[in-house]
Each structure stands twice: as C-alpha cells, then as structure tokens.
CSV table of C-alpha atoms and ligand atoms in Angstrom, one decimal:
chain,number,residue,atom,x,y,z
L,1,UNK,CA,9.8,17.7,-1.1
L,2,UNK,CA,11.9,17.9,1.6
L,3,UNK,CA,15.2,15.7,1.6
L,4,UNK,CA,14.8,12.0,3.0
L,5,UNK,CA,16.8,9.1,4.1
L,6,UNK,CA,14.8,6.0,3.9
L,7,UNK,CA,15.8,2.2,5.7
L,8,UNK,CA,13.8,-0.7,6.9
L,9,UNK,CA,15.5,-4.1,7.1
L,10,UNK,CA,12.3,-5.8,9.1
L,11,UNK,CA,11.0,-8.8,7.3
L,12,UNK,CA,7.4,-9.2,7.6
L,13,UNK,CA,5.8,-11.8,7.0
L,14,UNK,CA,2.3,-11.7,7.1
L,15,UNK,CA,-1.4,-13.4,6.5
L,16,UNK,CA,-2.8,-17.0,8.3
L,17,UNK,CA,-1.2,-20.1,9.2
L,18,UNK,CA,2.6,-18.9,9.2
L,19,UNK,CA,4.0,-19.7,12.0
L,20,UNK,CA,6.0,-22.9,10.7
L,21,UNK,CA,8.4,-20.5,9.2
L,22,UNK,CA,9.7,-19.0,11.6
L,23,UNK,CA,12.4,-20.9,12.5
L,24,UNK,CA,14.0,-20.7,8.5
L,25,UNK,CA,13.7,-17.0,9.0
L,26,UNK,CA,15.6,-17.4,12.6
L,27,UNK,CA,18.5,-19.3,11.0
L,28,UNK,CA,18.9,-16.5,8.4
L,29,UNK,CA,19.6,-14.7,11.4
L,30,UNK,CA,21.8,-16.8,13.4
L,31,UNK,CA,23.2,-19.7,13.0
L,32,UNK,CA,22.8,-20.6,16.8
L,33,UNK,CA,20.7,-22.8,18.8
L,34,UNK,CA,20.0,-21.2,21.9
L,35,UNK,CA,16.8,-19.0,21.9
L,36,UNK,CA,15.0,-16.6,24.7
L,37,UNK,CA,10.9,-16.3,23.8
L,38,UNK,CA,9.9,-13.1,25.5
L,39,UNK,CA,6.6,-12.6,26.5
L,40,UNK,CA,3.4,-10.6,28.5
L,41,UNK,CA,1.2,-11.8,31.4
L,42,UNK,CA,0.4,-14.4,29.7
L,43,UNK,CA,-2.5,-13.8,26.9
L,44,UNK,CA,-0.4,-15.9,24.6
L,45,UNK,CA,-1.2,-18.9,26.4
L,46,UNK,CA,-4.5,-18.6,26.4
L,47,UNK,CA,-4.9,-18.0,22.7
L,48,UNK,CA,-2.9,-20.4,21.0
L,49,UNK,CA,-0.1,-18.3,19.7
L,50,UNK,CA,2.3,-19.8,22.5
L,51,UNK,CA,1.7,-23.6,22.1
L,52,UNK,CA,1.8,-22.6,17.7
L,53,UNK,CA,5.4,-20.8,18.2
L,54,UNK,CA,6.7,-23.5,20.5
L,55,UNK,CA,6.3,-26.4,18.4
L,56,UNK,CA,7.8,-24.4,15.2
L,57,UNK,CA,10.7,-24.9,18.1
L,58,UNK,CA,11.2,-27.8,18.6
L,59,UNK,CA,14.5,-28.2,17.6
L,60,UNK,CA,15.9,-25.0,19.7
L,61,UNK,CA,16.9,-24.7,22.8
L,62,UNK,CA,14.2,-22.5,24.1
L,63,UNK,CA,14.6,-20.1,27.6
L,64,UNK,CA,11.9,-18.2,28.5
L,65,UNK,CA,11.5,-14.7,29.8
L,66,UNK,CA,7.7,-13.4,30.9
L,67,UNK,CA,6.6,-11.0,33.3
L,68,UNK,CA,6.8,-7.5,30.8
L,69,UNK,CA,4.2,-5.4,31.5
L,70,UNK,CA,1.6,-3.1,29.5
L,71,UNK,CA,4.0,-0.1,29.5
L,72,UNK,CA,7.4,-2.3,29.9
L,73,UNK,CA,9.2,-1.4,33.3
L,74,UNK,CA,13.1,-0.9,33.0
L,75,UNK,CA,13.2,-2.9,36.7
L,76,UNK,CA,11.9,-5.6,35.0
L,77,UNK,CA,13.3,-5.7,31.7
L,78,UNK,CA,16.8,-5.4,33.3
L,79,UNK,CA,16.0,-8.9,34.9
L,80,UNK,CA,16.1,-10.4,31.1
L,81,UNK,CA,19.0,-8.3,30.8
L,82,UNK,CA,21.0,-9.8,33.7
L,83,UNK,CA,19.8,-13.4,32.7
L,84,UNK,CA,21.5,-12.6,29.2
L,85,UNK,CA,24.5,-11.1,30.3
L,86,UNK,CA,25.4,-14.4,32.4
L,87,UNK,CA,24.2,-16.8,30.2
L,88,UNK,CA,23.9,-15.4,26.9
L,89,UNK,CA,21.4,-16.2,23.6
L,90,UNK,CA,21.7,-16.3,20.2
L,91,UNK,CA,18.2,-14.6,19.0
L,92,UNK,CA,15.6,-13.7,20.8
L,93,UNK,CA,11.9,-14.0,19.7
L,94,UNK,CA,9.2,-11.4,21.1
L,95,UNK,CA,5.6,-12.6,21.5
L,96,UNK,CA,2.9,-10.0,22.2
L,97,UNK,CA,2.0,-6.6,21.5
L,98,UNK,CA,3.9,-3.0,21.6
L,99,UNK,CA,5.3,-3.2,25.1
L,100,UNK,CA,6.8,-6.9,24.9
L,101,UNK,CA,8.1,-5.8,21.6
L,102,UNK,CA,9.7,-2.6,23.1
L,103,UNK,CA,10.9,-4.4,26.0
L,104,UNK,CA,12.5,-6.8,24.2
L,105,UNK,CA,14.3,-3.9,21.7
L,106,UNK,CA,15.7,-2.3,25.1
L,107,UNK,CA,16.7,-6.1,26.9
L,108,UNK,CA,18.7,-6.8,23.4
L,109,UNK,CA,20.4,-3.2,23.2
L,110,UNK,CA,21.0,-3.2,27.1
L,111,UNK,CA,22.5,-7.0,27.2
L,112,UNK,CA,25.3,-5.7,24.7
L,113,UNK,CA,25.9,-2.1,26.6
L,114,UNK,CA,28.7,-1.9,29.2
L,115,UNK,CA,27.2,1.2,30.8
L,116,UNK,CA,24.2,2.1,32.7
L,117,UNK,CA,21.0,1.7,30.2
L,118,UNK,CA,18.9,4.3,32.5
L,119,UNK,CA,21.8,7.2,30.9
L,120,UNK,CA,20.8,6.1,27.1
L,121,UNK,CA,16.9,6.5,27.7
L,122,UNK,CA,17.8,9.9,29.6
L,123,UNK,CA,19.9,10.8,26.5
L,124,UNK,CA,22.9,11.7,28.7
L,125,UNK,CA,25.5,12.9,26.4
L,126,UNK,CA,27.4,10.5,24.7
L,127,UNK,CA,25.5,7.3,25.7
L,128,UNK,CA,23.9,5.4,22.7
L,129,UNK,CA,22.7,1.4,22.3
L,130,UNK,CA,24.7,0.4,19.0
L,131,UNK,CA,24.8,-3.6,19.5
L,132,UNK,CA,21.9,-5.2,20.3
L,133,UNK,CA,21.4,-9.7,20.5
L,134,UNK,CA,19.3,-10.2,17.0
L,135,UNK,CA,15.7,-10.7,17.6
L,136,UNK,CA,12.7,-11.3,15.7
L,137,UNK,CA,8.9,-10.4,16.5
L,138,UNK,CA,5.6,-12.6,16.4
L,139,UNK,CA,2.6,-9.7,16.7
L,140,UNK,CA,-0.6,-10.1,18.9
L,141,UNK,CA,-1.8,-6.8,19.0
L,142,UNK,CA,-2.0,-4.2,15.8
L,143,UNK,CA,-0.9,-0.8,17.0
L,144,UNK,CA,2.1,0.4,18.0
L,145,UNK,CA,4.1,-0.7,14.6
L,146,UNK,CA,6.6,-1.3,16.7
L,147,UNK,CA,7.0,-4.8,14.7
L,148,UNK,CA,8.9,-2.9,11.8
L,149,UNK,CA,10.1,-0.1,13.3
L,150,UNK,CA,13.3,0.8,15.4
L,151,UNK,CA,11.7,3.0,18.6
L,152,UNK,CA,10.8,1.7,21.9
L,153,UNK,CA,9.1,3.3,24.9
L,154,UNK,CA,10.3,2.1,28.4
L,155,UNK,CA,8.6,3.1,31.9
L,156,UNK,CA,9.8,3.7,35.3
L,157,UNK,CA,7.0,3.7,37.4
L,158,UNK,CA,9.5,4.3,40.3
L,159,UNK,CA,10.6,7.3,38.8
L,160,UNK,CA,7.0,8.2,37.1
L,161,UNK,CA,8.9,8.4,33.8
L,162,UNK,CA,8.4,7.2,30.7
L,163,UNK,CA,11.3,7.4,28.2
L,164,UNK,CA,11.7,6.7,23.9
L,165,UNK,CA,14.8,5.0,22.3
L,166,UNK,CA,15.6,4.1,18.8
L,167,UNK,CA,18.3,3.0,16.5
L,168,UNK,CA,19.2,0.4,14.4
L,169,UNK,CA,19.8,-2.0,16.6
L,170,UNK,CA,16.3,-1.7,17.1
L,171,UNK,CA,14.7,-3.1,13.9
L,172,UNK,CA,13.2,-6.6,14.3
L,173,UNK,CA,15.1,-9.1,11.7
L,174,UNK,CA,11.9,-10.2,11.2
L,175,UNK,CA,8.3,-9.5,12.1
L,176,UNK,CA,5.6,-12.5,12.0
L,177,UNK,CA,1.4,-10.4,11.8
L,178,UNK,CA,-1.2,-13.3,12.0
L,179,UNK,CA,-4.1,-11.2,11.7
L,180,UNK,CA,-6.3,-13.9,12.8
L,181,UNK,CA,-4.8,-12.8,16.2
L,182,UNK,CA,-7.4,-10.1,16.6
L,183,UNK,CA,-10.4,-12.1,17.1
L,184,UNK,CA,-8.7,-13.0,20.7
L,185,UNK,CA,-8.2,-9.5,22.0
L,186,UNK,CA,-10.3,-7.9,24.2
L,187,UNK,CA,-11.9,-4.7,22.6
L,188,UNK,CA,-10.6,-2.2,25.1
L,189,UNK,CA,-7.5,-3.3,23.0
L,190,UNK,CA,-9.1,-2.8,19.7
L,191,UNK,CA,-10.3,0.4,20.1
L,192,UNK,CA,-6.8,1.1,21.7
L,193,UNK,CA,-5.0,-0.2,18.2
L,194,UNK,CA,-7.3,1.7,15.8
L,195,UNK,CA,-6.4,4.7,17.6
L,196,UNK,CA,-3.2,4.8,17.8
L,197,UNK,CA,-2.5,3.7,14.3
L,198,UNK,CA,-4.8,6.8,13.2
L,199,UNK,CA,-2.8,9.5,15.8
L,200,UNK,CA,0.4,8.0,14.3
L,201,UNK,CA,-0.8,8.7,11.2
L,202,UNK,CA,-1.8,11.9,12.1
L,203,UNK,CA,1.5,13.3,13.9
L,204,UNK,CA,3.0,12.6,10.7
L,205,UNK,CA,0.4,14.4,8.5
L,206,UNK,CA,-1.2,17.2,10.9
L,207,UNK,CA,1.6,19.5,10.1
L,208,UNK,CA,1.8,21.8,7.0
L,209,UNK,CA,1.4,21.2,3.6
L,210,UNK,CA,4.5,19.5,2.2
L,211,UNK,CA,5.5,18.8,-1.5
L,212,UNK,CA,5.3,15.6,-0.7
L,213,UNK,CA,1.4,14.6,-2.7
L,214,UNK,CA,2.5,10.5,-2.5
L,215,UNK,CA,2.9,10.3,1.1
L,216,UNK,CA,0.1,12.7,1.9
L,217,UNK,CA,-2.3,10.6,-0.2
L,218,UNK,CA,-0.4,7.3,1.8
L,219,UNK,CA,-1.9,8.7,4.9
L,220,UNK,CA,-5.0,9.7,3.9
L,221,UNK,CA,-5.1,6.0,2.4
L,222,UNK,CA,-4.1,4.6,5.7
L,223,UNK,CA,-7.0,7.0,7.5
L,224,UNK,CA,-9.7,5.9,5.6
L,225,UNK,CA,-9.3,2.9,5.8
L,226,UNK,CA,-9.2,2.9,9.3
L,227,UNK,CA,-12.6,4.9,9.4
L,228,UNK,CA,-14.1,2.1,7.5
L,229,UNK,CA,-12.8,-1.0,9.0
L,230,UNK,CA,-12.1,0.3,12.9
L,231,UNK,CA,-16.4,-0.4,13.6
L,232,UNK,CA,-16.2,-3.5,11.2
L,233,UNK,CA,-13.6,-5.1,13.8
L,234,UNK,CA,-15.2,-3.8,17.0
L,235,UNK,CA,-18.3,-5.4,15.4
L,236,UNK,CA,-16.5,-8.8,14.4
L,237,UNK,CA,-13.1,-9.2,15.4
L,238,UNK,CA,-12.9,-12.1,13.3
L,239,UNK,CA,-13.5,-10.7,9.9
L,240,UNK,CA,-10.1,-11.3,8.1
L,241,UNK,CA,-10.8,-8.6,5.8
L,242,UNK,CA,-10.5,-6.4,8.3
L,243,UNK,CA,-8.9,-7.3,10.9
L,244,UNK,CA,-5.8,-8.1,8.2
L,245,UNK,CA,-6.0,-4.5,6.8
L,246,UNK,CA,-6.1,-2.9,10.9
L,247,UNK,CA,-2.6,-5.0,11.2
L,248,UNK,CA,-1.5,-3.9,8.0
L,249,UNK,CA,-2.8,-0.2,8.8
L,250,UNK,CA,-1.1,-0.3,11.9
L,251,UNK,CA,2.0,-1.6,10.8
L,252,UNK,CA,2.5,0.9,8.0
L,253,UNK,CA,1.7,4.0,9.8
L,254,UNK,CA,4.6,3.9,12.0
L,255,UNK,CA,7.9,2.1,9.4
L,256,UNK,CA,9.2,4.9,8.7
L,257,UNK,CA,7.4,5.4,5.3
L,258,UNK,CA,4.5,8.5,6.1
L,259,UNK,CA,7.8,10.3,7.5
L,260,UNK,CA,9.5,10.5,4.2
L,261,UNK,CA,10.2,13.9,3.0
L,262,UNK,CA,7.2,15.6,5.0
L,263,UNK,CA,7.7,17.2,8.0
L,264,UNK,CA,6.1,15.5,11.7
L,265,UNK,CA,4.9,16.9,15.0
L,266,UNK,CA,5.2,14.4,17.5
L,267,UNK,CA,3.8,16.7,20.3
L,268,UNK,CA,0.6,14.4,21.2
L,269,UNK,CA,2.9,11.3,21.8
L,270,UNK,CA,4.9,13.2,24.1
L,271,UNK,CA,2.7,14.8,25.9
L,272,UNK,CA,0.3,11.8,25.9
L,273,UNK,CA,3.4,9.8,27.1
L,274,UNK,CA,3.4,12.2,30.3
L,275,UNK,CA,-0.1,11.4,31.2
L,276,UNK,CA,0.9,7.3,30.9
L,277,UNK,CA,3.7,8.2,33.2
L,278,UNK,CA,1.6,9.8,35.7
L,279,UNK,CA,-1.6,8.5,35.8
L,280,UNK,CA,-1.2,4.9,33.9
L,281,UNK,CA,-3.5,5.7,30.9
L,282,UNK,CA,-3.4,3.5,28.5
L,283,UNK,CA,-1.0,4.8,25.5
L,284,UNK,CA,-3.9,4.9,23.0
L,285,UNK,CA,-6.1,6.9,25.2
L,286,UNK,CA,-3.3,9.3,26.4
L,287,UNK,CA,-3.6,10.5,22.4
L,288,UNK,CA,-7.5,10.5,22.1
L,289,UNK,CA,-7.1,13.0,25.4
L,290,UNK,CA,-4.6,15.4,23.8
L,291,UNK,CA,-5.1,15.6,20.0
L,292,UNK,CA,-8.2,17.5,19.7
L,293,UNK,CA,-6.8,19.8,22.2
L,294,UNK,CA,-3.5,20.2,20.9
L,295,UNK,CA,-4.7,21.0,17.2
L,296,UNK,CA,-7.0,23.6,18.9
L,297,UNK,CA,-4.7,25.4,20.4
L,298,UNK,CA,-1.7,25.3,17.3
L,299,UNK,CA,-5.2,25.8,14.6
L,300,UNK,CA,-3.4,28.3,12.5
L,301,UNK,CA,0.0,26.4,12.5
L,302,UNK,CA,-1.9,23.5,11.0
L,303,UNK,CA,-4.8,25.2,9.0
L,304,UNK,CA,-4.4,24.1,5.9
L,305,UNK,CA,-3.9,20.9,6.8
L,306,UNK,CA,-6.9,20.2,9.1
L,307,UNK,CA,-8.8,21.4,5.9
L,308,UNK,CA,-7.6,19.3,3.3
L,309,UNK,CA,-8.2,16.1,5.9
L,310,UNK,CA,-11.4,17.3,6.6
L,311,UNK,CA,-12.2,17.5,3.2
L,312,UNK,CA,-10.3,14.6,1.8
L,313,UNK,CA,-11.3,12.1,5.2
L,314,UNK,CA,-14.7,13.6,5.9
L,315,UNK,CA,-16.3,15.3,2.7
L,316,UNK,CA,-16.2,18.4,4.2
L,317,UNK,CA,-16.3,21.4,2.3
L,318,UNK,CA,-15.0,24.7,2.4
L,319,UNK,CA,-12.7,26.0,5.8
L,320,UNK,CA,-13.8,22.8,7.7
L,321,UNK,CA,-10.4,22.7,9.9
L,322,UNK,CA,-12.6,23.0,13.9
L,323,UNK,CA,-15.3,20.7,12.1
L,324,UNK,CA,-12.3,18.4,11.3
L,325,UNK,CA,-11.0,18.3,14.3
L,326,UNK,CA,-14.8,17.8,15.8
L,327,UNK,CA,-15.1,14.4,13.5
L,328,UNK,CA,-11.9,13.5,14.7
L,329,UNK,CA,-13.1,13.2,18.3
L,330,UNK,CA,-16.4,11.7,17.6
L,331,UNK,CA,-14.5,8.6,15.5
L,332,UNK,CA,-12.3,7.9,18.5
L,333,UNK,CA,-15.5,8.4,20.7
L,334,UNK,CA,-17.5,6.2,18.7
L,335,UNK,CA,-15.0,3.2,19.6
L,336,UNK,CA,-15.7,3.7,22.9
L,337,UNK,CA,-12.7,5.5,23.8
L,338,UNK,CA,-12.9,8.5,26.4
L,339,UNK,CA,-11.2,12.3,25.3
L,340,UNK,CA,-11.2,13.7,28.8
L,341,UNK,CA,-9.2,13.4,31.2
L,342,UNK,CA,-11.1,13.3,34.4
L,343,UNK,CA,-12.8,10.3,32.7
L,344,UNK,CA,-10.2,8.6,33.4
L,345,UNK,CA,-8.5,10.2,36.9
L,346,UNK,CA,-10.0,12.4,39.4
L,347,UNK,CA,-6.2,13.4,40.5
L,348,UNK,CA,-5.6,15.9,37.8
L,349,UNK,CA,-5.2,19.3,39.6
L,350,UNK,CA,-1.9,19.6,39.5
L,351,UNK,CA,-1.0,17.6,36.1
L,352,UNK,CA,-0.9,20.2,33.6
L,353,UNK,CA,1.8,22.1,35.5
L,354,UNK,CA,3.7,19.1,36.1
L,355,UNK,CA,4.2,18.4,32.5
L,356,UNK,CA,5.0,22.3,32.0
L,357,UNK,CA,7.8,21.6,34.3
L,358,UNK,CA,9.0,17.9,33.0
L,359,UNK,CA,9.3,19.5,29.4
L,360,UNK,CA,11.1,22.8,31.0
L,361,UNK,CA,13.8,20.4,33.0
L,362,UNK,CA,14.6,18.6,29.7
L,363,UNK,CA,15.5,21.9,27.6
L,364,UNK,CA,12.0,21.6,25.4
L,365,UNK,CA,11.6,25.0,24.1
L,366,UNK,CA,9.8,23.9,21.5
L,367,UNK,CA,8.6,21.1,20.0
L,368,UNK,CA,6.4,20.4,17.0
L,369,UNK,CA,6.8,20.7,13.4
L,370,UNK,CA,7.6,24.2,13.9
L,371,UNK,CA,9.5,23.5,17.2
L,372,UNK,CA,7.1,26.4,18.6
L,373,UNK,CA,4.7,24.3,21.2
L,374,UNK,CA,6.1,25.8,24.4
L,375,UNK,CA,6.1,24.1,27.6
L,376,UNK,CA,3.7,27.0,28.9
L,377,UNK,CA,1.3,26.0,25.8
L,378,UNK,CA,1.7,21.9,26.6
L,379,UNK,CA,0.6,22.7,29.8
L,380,UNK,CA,-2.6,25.3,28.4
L,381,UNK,CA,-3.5,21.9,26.4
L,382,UNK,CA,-3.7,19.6,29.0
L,383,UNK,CA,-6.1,22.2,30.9
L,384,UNK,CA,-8.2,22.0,28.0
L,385,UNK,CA,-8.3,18.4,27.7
L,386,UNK,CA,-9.5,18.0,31.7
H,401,LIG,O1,0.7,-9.0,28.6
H,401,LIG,P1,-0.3,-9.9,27.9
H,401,LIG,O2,-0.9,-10.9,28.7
H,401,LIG,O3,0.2,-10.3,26.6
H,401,LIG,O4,-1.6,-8.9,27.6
H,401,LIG,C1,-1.5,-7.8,26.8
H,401,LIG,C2,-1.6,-6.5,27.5
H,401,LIG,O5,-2.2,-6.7,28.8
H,401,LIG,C3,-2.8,-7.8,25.9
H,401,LIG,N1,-2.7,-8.5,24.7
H,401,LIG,C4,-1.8,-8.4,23.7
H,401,LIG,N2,-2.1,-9.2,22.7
H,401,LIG,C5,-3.2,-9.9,23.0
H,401,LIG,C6,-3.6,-9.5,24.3
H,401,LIG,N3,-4.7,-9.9,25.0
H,401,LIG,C7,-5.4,-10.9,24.3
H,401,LIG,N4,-5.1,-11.4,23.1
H,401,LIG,C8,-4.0,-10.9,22.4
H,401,LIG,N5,-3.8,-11.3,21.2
H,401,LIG,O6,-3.0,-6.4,25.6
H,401,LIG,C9,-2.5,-5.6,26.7
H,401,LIG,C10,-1.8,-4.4,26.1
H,401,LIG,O7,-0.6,-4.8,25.4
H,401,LIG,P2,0.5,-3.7,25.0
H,401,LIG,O8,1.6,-4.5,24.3
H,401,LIG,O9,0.8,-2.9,26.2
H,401,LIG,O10,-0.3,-2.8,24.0
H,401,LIG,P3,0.2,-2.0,22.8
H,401,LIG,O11,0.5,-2.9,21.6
H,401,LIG,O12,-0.8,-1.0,22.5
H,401,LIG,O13,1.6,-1.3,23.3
H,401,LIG,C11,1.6,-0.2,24.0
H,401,LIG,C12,3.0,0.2,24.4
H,401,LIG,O14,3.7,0.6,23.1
H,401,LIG,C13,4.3,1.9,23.3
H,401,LIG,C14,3.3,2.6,24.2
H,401,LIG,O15,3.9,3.7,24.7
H,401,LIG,C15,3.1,1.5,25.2
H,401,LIG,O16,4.1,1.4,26.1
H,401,LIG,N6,4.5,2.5,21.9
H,401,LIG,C16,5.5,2.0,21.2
H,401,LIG,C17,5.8,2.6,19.9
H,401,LIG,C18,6.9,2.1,19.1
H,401,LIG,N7,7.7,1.2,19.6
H,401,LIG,O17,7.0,2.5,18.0
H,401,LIG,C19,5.0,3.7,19.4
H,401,LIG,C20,3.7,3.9,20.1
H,401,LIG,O18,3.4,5.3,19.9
H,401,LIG,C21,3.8,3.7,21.6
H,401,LIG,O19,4.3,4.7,22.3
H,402,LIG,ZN1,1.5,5.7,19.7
C-alpha cells in the first residue's frame, strides 16, 4: 500500500429536518455575530432552503452575497471579496451546489490574501491562500463533494480559463446535506450529480492495481451503488432512500478517503475542465465526453483495472476491459447524458489542438497516474470523443 496522509476536519451533518442546528455549529466556529449567506441565481428561494436557513438566523446579523454562477467567475466572486475586505464578516455560510461552494472557498481565501488571487489559481511561484474567513456549507446539489473537501474550481470566461485551488483553508467547518433537497432539482442536474460522483470515483480507481483491497472495495461500494440508485432518483427524486445514499455517494467519493494509499489519474477532470472553459459544458458532461475516450487510448496502462471493474461492477467475465469501458458509456447514456462532443457544440474543429497547446504552455508533460498522457495524446482523445 502506498504511503498516505489522511485529514478531514468538515463536520457533516446529514439526514431531514436539520437546519435548526446550524447556528450551534456556527458558534463552535466563531463567536461573532456578523454573517455573509452566499448564494446562486436563486434556486434556493424557490425551494424552501432559503426561507429554512434564514429563520435558524434570526439572531445574526445576516449580509447577503448572490449572483455566483454555474462555473463561479473570479469577476464576480472578487465582488464578495471587495465587500469583505471593507466591511468584514465573521463566518460565512454557502447555500447551493458545487460552484457556490467553490466560490465561496476562493471569496474566503481571497478576502484574507494581500496579493493578486488571479497568481494563486495560475500557481505563480510562491503565491498560496493560507488564511481564509471560516465558513460553513448547506448542500443543494449532490455532486461535486465539494461540501467536505478542500478543492475549488474557478472560471474566467474572459480569459476562457478555468483554474483548481485547494488547501486547508478550504475545508468547510461544517457541511449541512438535506437529501430531501433532491426532489427540487431539475434532472439535467441529476443526471449531472450521478455522473460526476461515478467519474470521481473512477479517476481515483481507473489506474493500476494497488495494495490497497479496502479502498478499492470503497469504490466499487460507492459505484454500485450508484448503478442501482442513479435510475431510482431520475425515476423519483423524492425517494429518500435514494436520493440520501446519491448525497452520501457523492459526498464520499471526493473527501479525500478513495485517494488513500492508491494511486489517481486525474486526466478526465482536466481535460474535461478545458472543454467547460471553452465551450461552457456542463462539468458532469465534460467527463461523460472524455472518459471512455481517454481509457481507450491509455487501455494497457489501465488493463487490469478496467477488468476487475468490469468484472466486479458489471459481472463480466474473463478480459472484459473495452466491454467495461462500453457499459461505462451506456450507464451515463442511459441518464440521459450525451458522450460526444458535437452533441453538444458544432465549434469543435479547432478544440483538440487548443487543449494540446493549453497543457504544452503550462509545462504538462505528463499527466496521469503514470504522468505519461502527453499533451499530443490529450489532444488524440479529444479527436476521438468528437
Ligand atoms: O444558481 P442556482 O440558482 O442555485 O442554480 C443552480 C445551478 O444553476 C442549480 N441548483 C443547485 N441546487 C439546486 C438547483 N436547482 C434547483 N434545486 C436545487 N436544489 O443547479 C445549477 C448547477 O449548479 P452547480 O453548483 O454549478 O452544479 P455542481 O454542484 O455540479 O457544481 C459544478 C461546479 O463544481 C466544480 C465544477 O467544475 C463546476 O464548476 N467542481 C468542483 C469540485 C470540487 N470543489 O471538489 C470537483 C468537481 O470535479 C468539479 O470540478
Ligand atoms: Zn468532477
């Protein structure tokens, strides 16, 4: 097993009717009174989960910050920023899914940084977040996992760029997943959130064999179960059962635990992030475009792999590894979620080379678990996926 180093201080707390708690969990966090909510385009008012978290409170002093986007734009996110820096907070609570949770990880790291923020998600040498305002998370949207984890992806549609940051100033204090939630979202969202819980599973499982059998069996654990409740929620978004084990899915597969001691190949997240960048496919799809692809082309690296999932996920038998990667396409297919990607843009000609290019500018040789997926092969796989 490969050596580990493993830390999550995120509270969760999870299941129906919870929301009363939140603010004893705030003042084990701070024992100050003035509070920024962050929030979306507004799907929280229109479901409840607004009106619920503003009377648990009533007692703060409660600013308000709305406006993030799907894919969180640094323009406006550094408008919360600005608004802290000149009157500051004590906590700040994020309401919504992935990108107002990521948003809100960069406005609290950012409100605390004296230089530019645009140098730490460009990785310029010696520029890190390390402070960040303490803030707290109420899900509406199981996905990301970005409700007990420390990442966050920020966009520049200016720029076309979309960048990742992490630390531990990025760990919520404490994560609130009503899974009753669900039953509000549309099912373009749905399908979105079984799919990238499963690829997050998957870059941290796709790889080699490690020594690792508990977290390889975690995964497996959290795949399954997302074969067999992903249609049940599509069908009925308000079966608790599961709906609650989609949240909890999604919320395991990306806190750090399937990374322990195995190794990870983030390649379809950063290539899929490219295609958000440039064409504004939705994160989930961006992965549904590029995995089958990208296990294609890097088959051998990740042989034995695809064969014990297809065995262990499918009840394959024997060297199933392309009919693996086959089922794999057909489940995201069967949610209703596209794998090409002219289905979604017509303005691909010149895509594939453009990534090529990104990936060469930022020093990629090679990424992967075997840090051998050249820029000259991400752009091969995003010919195939066309
Ligand atoms: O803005 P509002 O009005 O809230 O609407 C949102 C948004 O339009 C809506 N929504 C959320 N909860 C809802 C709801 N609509 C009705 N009822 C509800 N209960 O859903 C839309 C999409 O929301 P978004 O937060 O963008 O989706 P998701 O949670 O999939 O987040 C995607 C973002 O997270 C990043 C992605 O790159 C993308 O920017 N990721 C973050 C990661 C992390 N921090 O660890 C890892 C992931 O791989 C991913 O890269
Ligand atoms: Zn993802």
């Amino acid at each position: 097993m490969n050596n580990f180093e493993y830390y999550n201080p995120t509270k969760v707390i999870f299941g129906k009717d919870i929301y009363d708690q939140i603010p004893t969990k705030i003042k084990s966090a701070t024992a100050g009174n003035r509070i920024m909510i962050t929030y979306g385009g507004g799907s929280i008012k229109n479901n409840g989960v607004y009106d619920a978290v503003m009377k648990s409170l009533s007692d703060y002093e409660v600013v308000e910050f709305s406006g993030i986007e799907a894919n969180p734009e640094y323009d406006t996110l550094m408008k919360a920023v600005e608004q802290i820096k000149d009157n500051p907070v004590d906590f700040v609570l994020a309401i919504g899914g992935g990108s107002v949770i990521d948003g809100t990880k960069f406005i609290v790291s950012a409100a605390k940084y004296d230089g530019n923020p645009w140098d730490v998600l460009t990785m310029k040498k010696g520029c890190k977040f390390e402070y960040a305002v303490p803030f707290g998370t109420v899900l509406t949207l199981p996905a990301t996992g970005s409700e007990m984890n420390s990442g966050a992806v920020i966009s520049n549609s200016r720029l076309k760029e979309k960048r990742t940051m992490g630390g531990v100033q990025g760990f919520p204090k404490f994560s609130f997943l009503d899974p009753t939630v669900v039953k509000t979202l549309p099912q373009k969202q749905i399908a979105n959130g079984i799919v990238d819980a499963y690829m997050h599973t998957l870059e941290q499982y796709m790889t080699y064999p490690s020594d690792n059998l508990l977290q390889e069996r975690i995964a497996e654990g959290i795949l399954s179960t997302l074969i067999e409740i992903g249609p049940k929620v599509m069908a009925d978004p308000g079966d608790y059962k599961a709906a609650s084990n989609l949240m909890w899915c999604a919320t395991m597969a990306l806190n750090g635990t399937l990374r322990a001691g195995v190794a990870y190949d983030w390649s379809t997240h950063m290539i899929g992030h490219e295609l958000t960048a440039l064409h504004g496919i939705d994160h989930a799809r961006t992965l549904a475009i590029i995995a089958p692809n990208l296990f294609t082309m890097k088959f051998e690296n990740k042989k034995a792999k695809l064969i014990q999932y297809g065995q262990r996920i499918f009840g394959l038998e024997g060297s199933c590894g392309e009919e693996a990667i086959h089922r794999t396409k057909t489940f995201f297919e069967s949610l209703g979620i596209k794998t090409k990607l002219s289905d979604y843009t017509d303005d691909y000609q010149s895509t594939s080379e453009t990534i090529r290019k990104r990936f060469e500018d930022r020093g990629w040789e090679g990424i992967g678990e075997r840090k051998d997926l050249t820029p000259k092969e991400a752009e091969k796989i995003v010919e195939m996926s066309i």
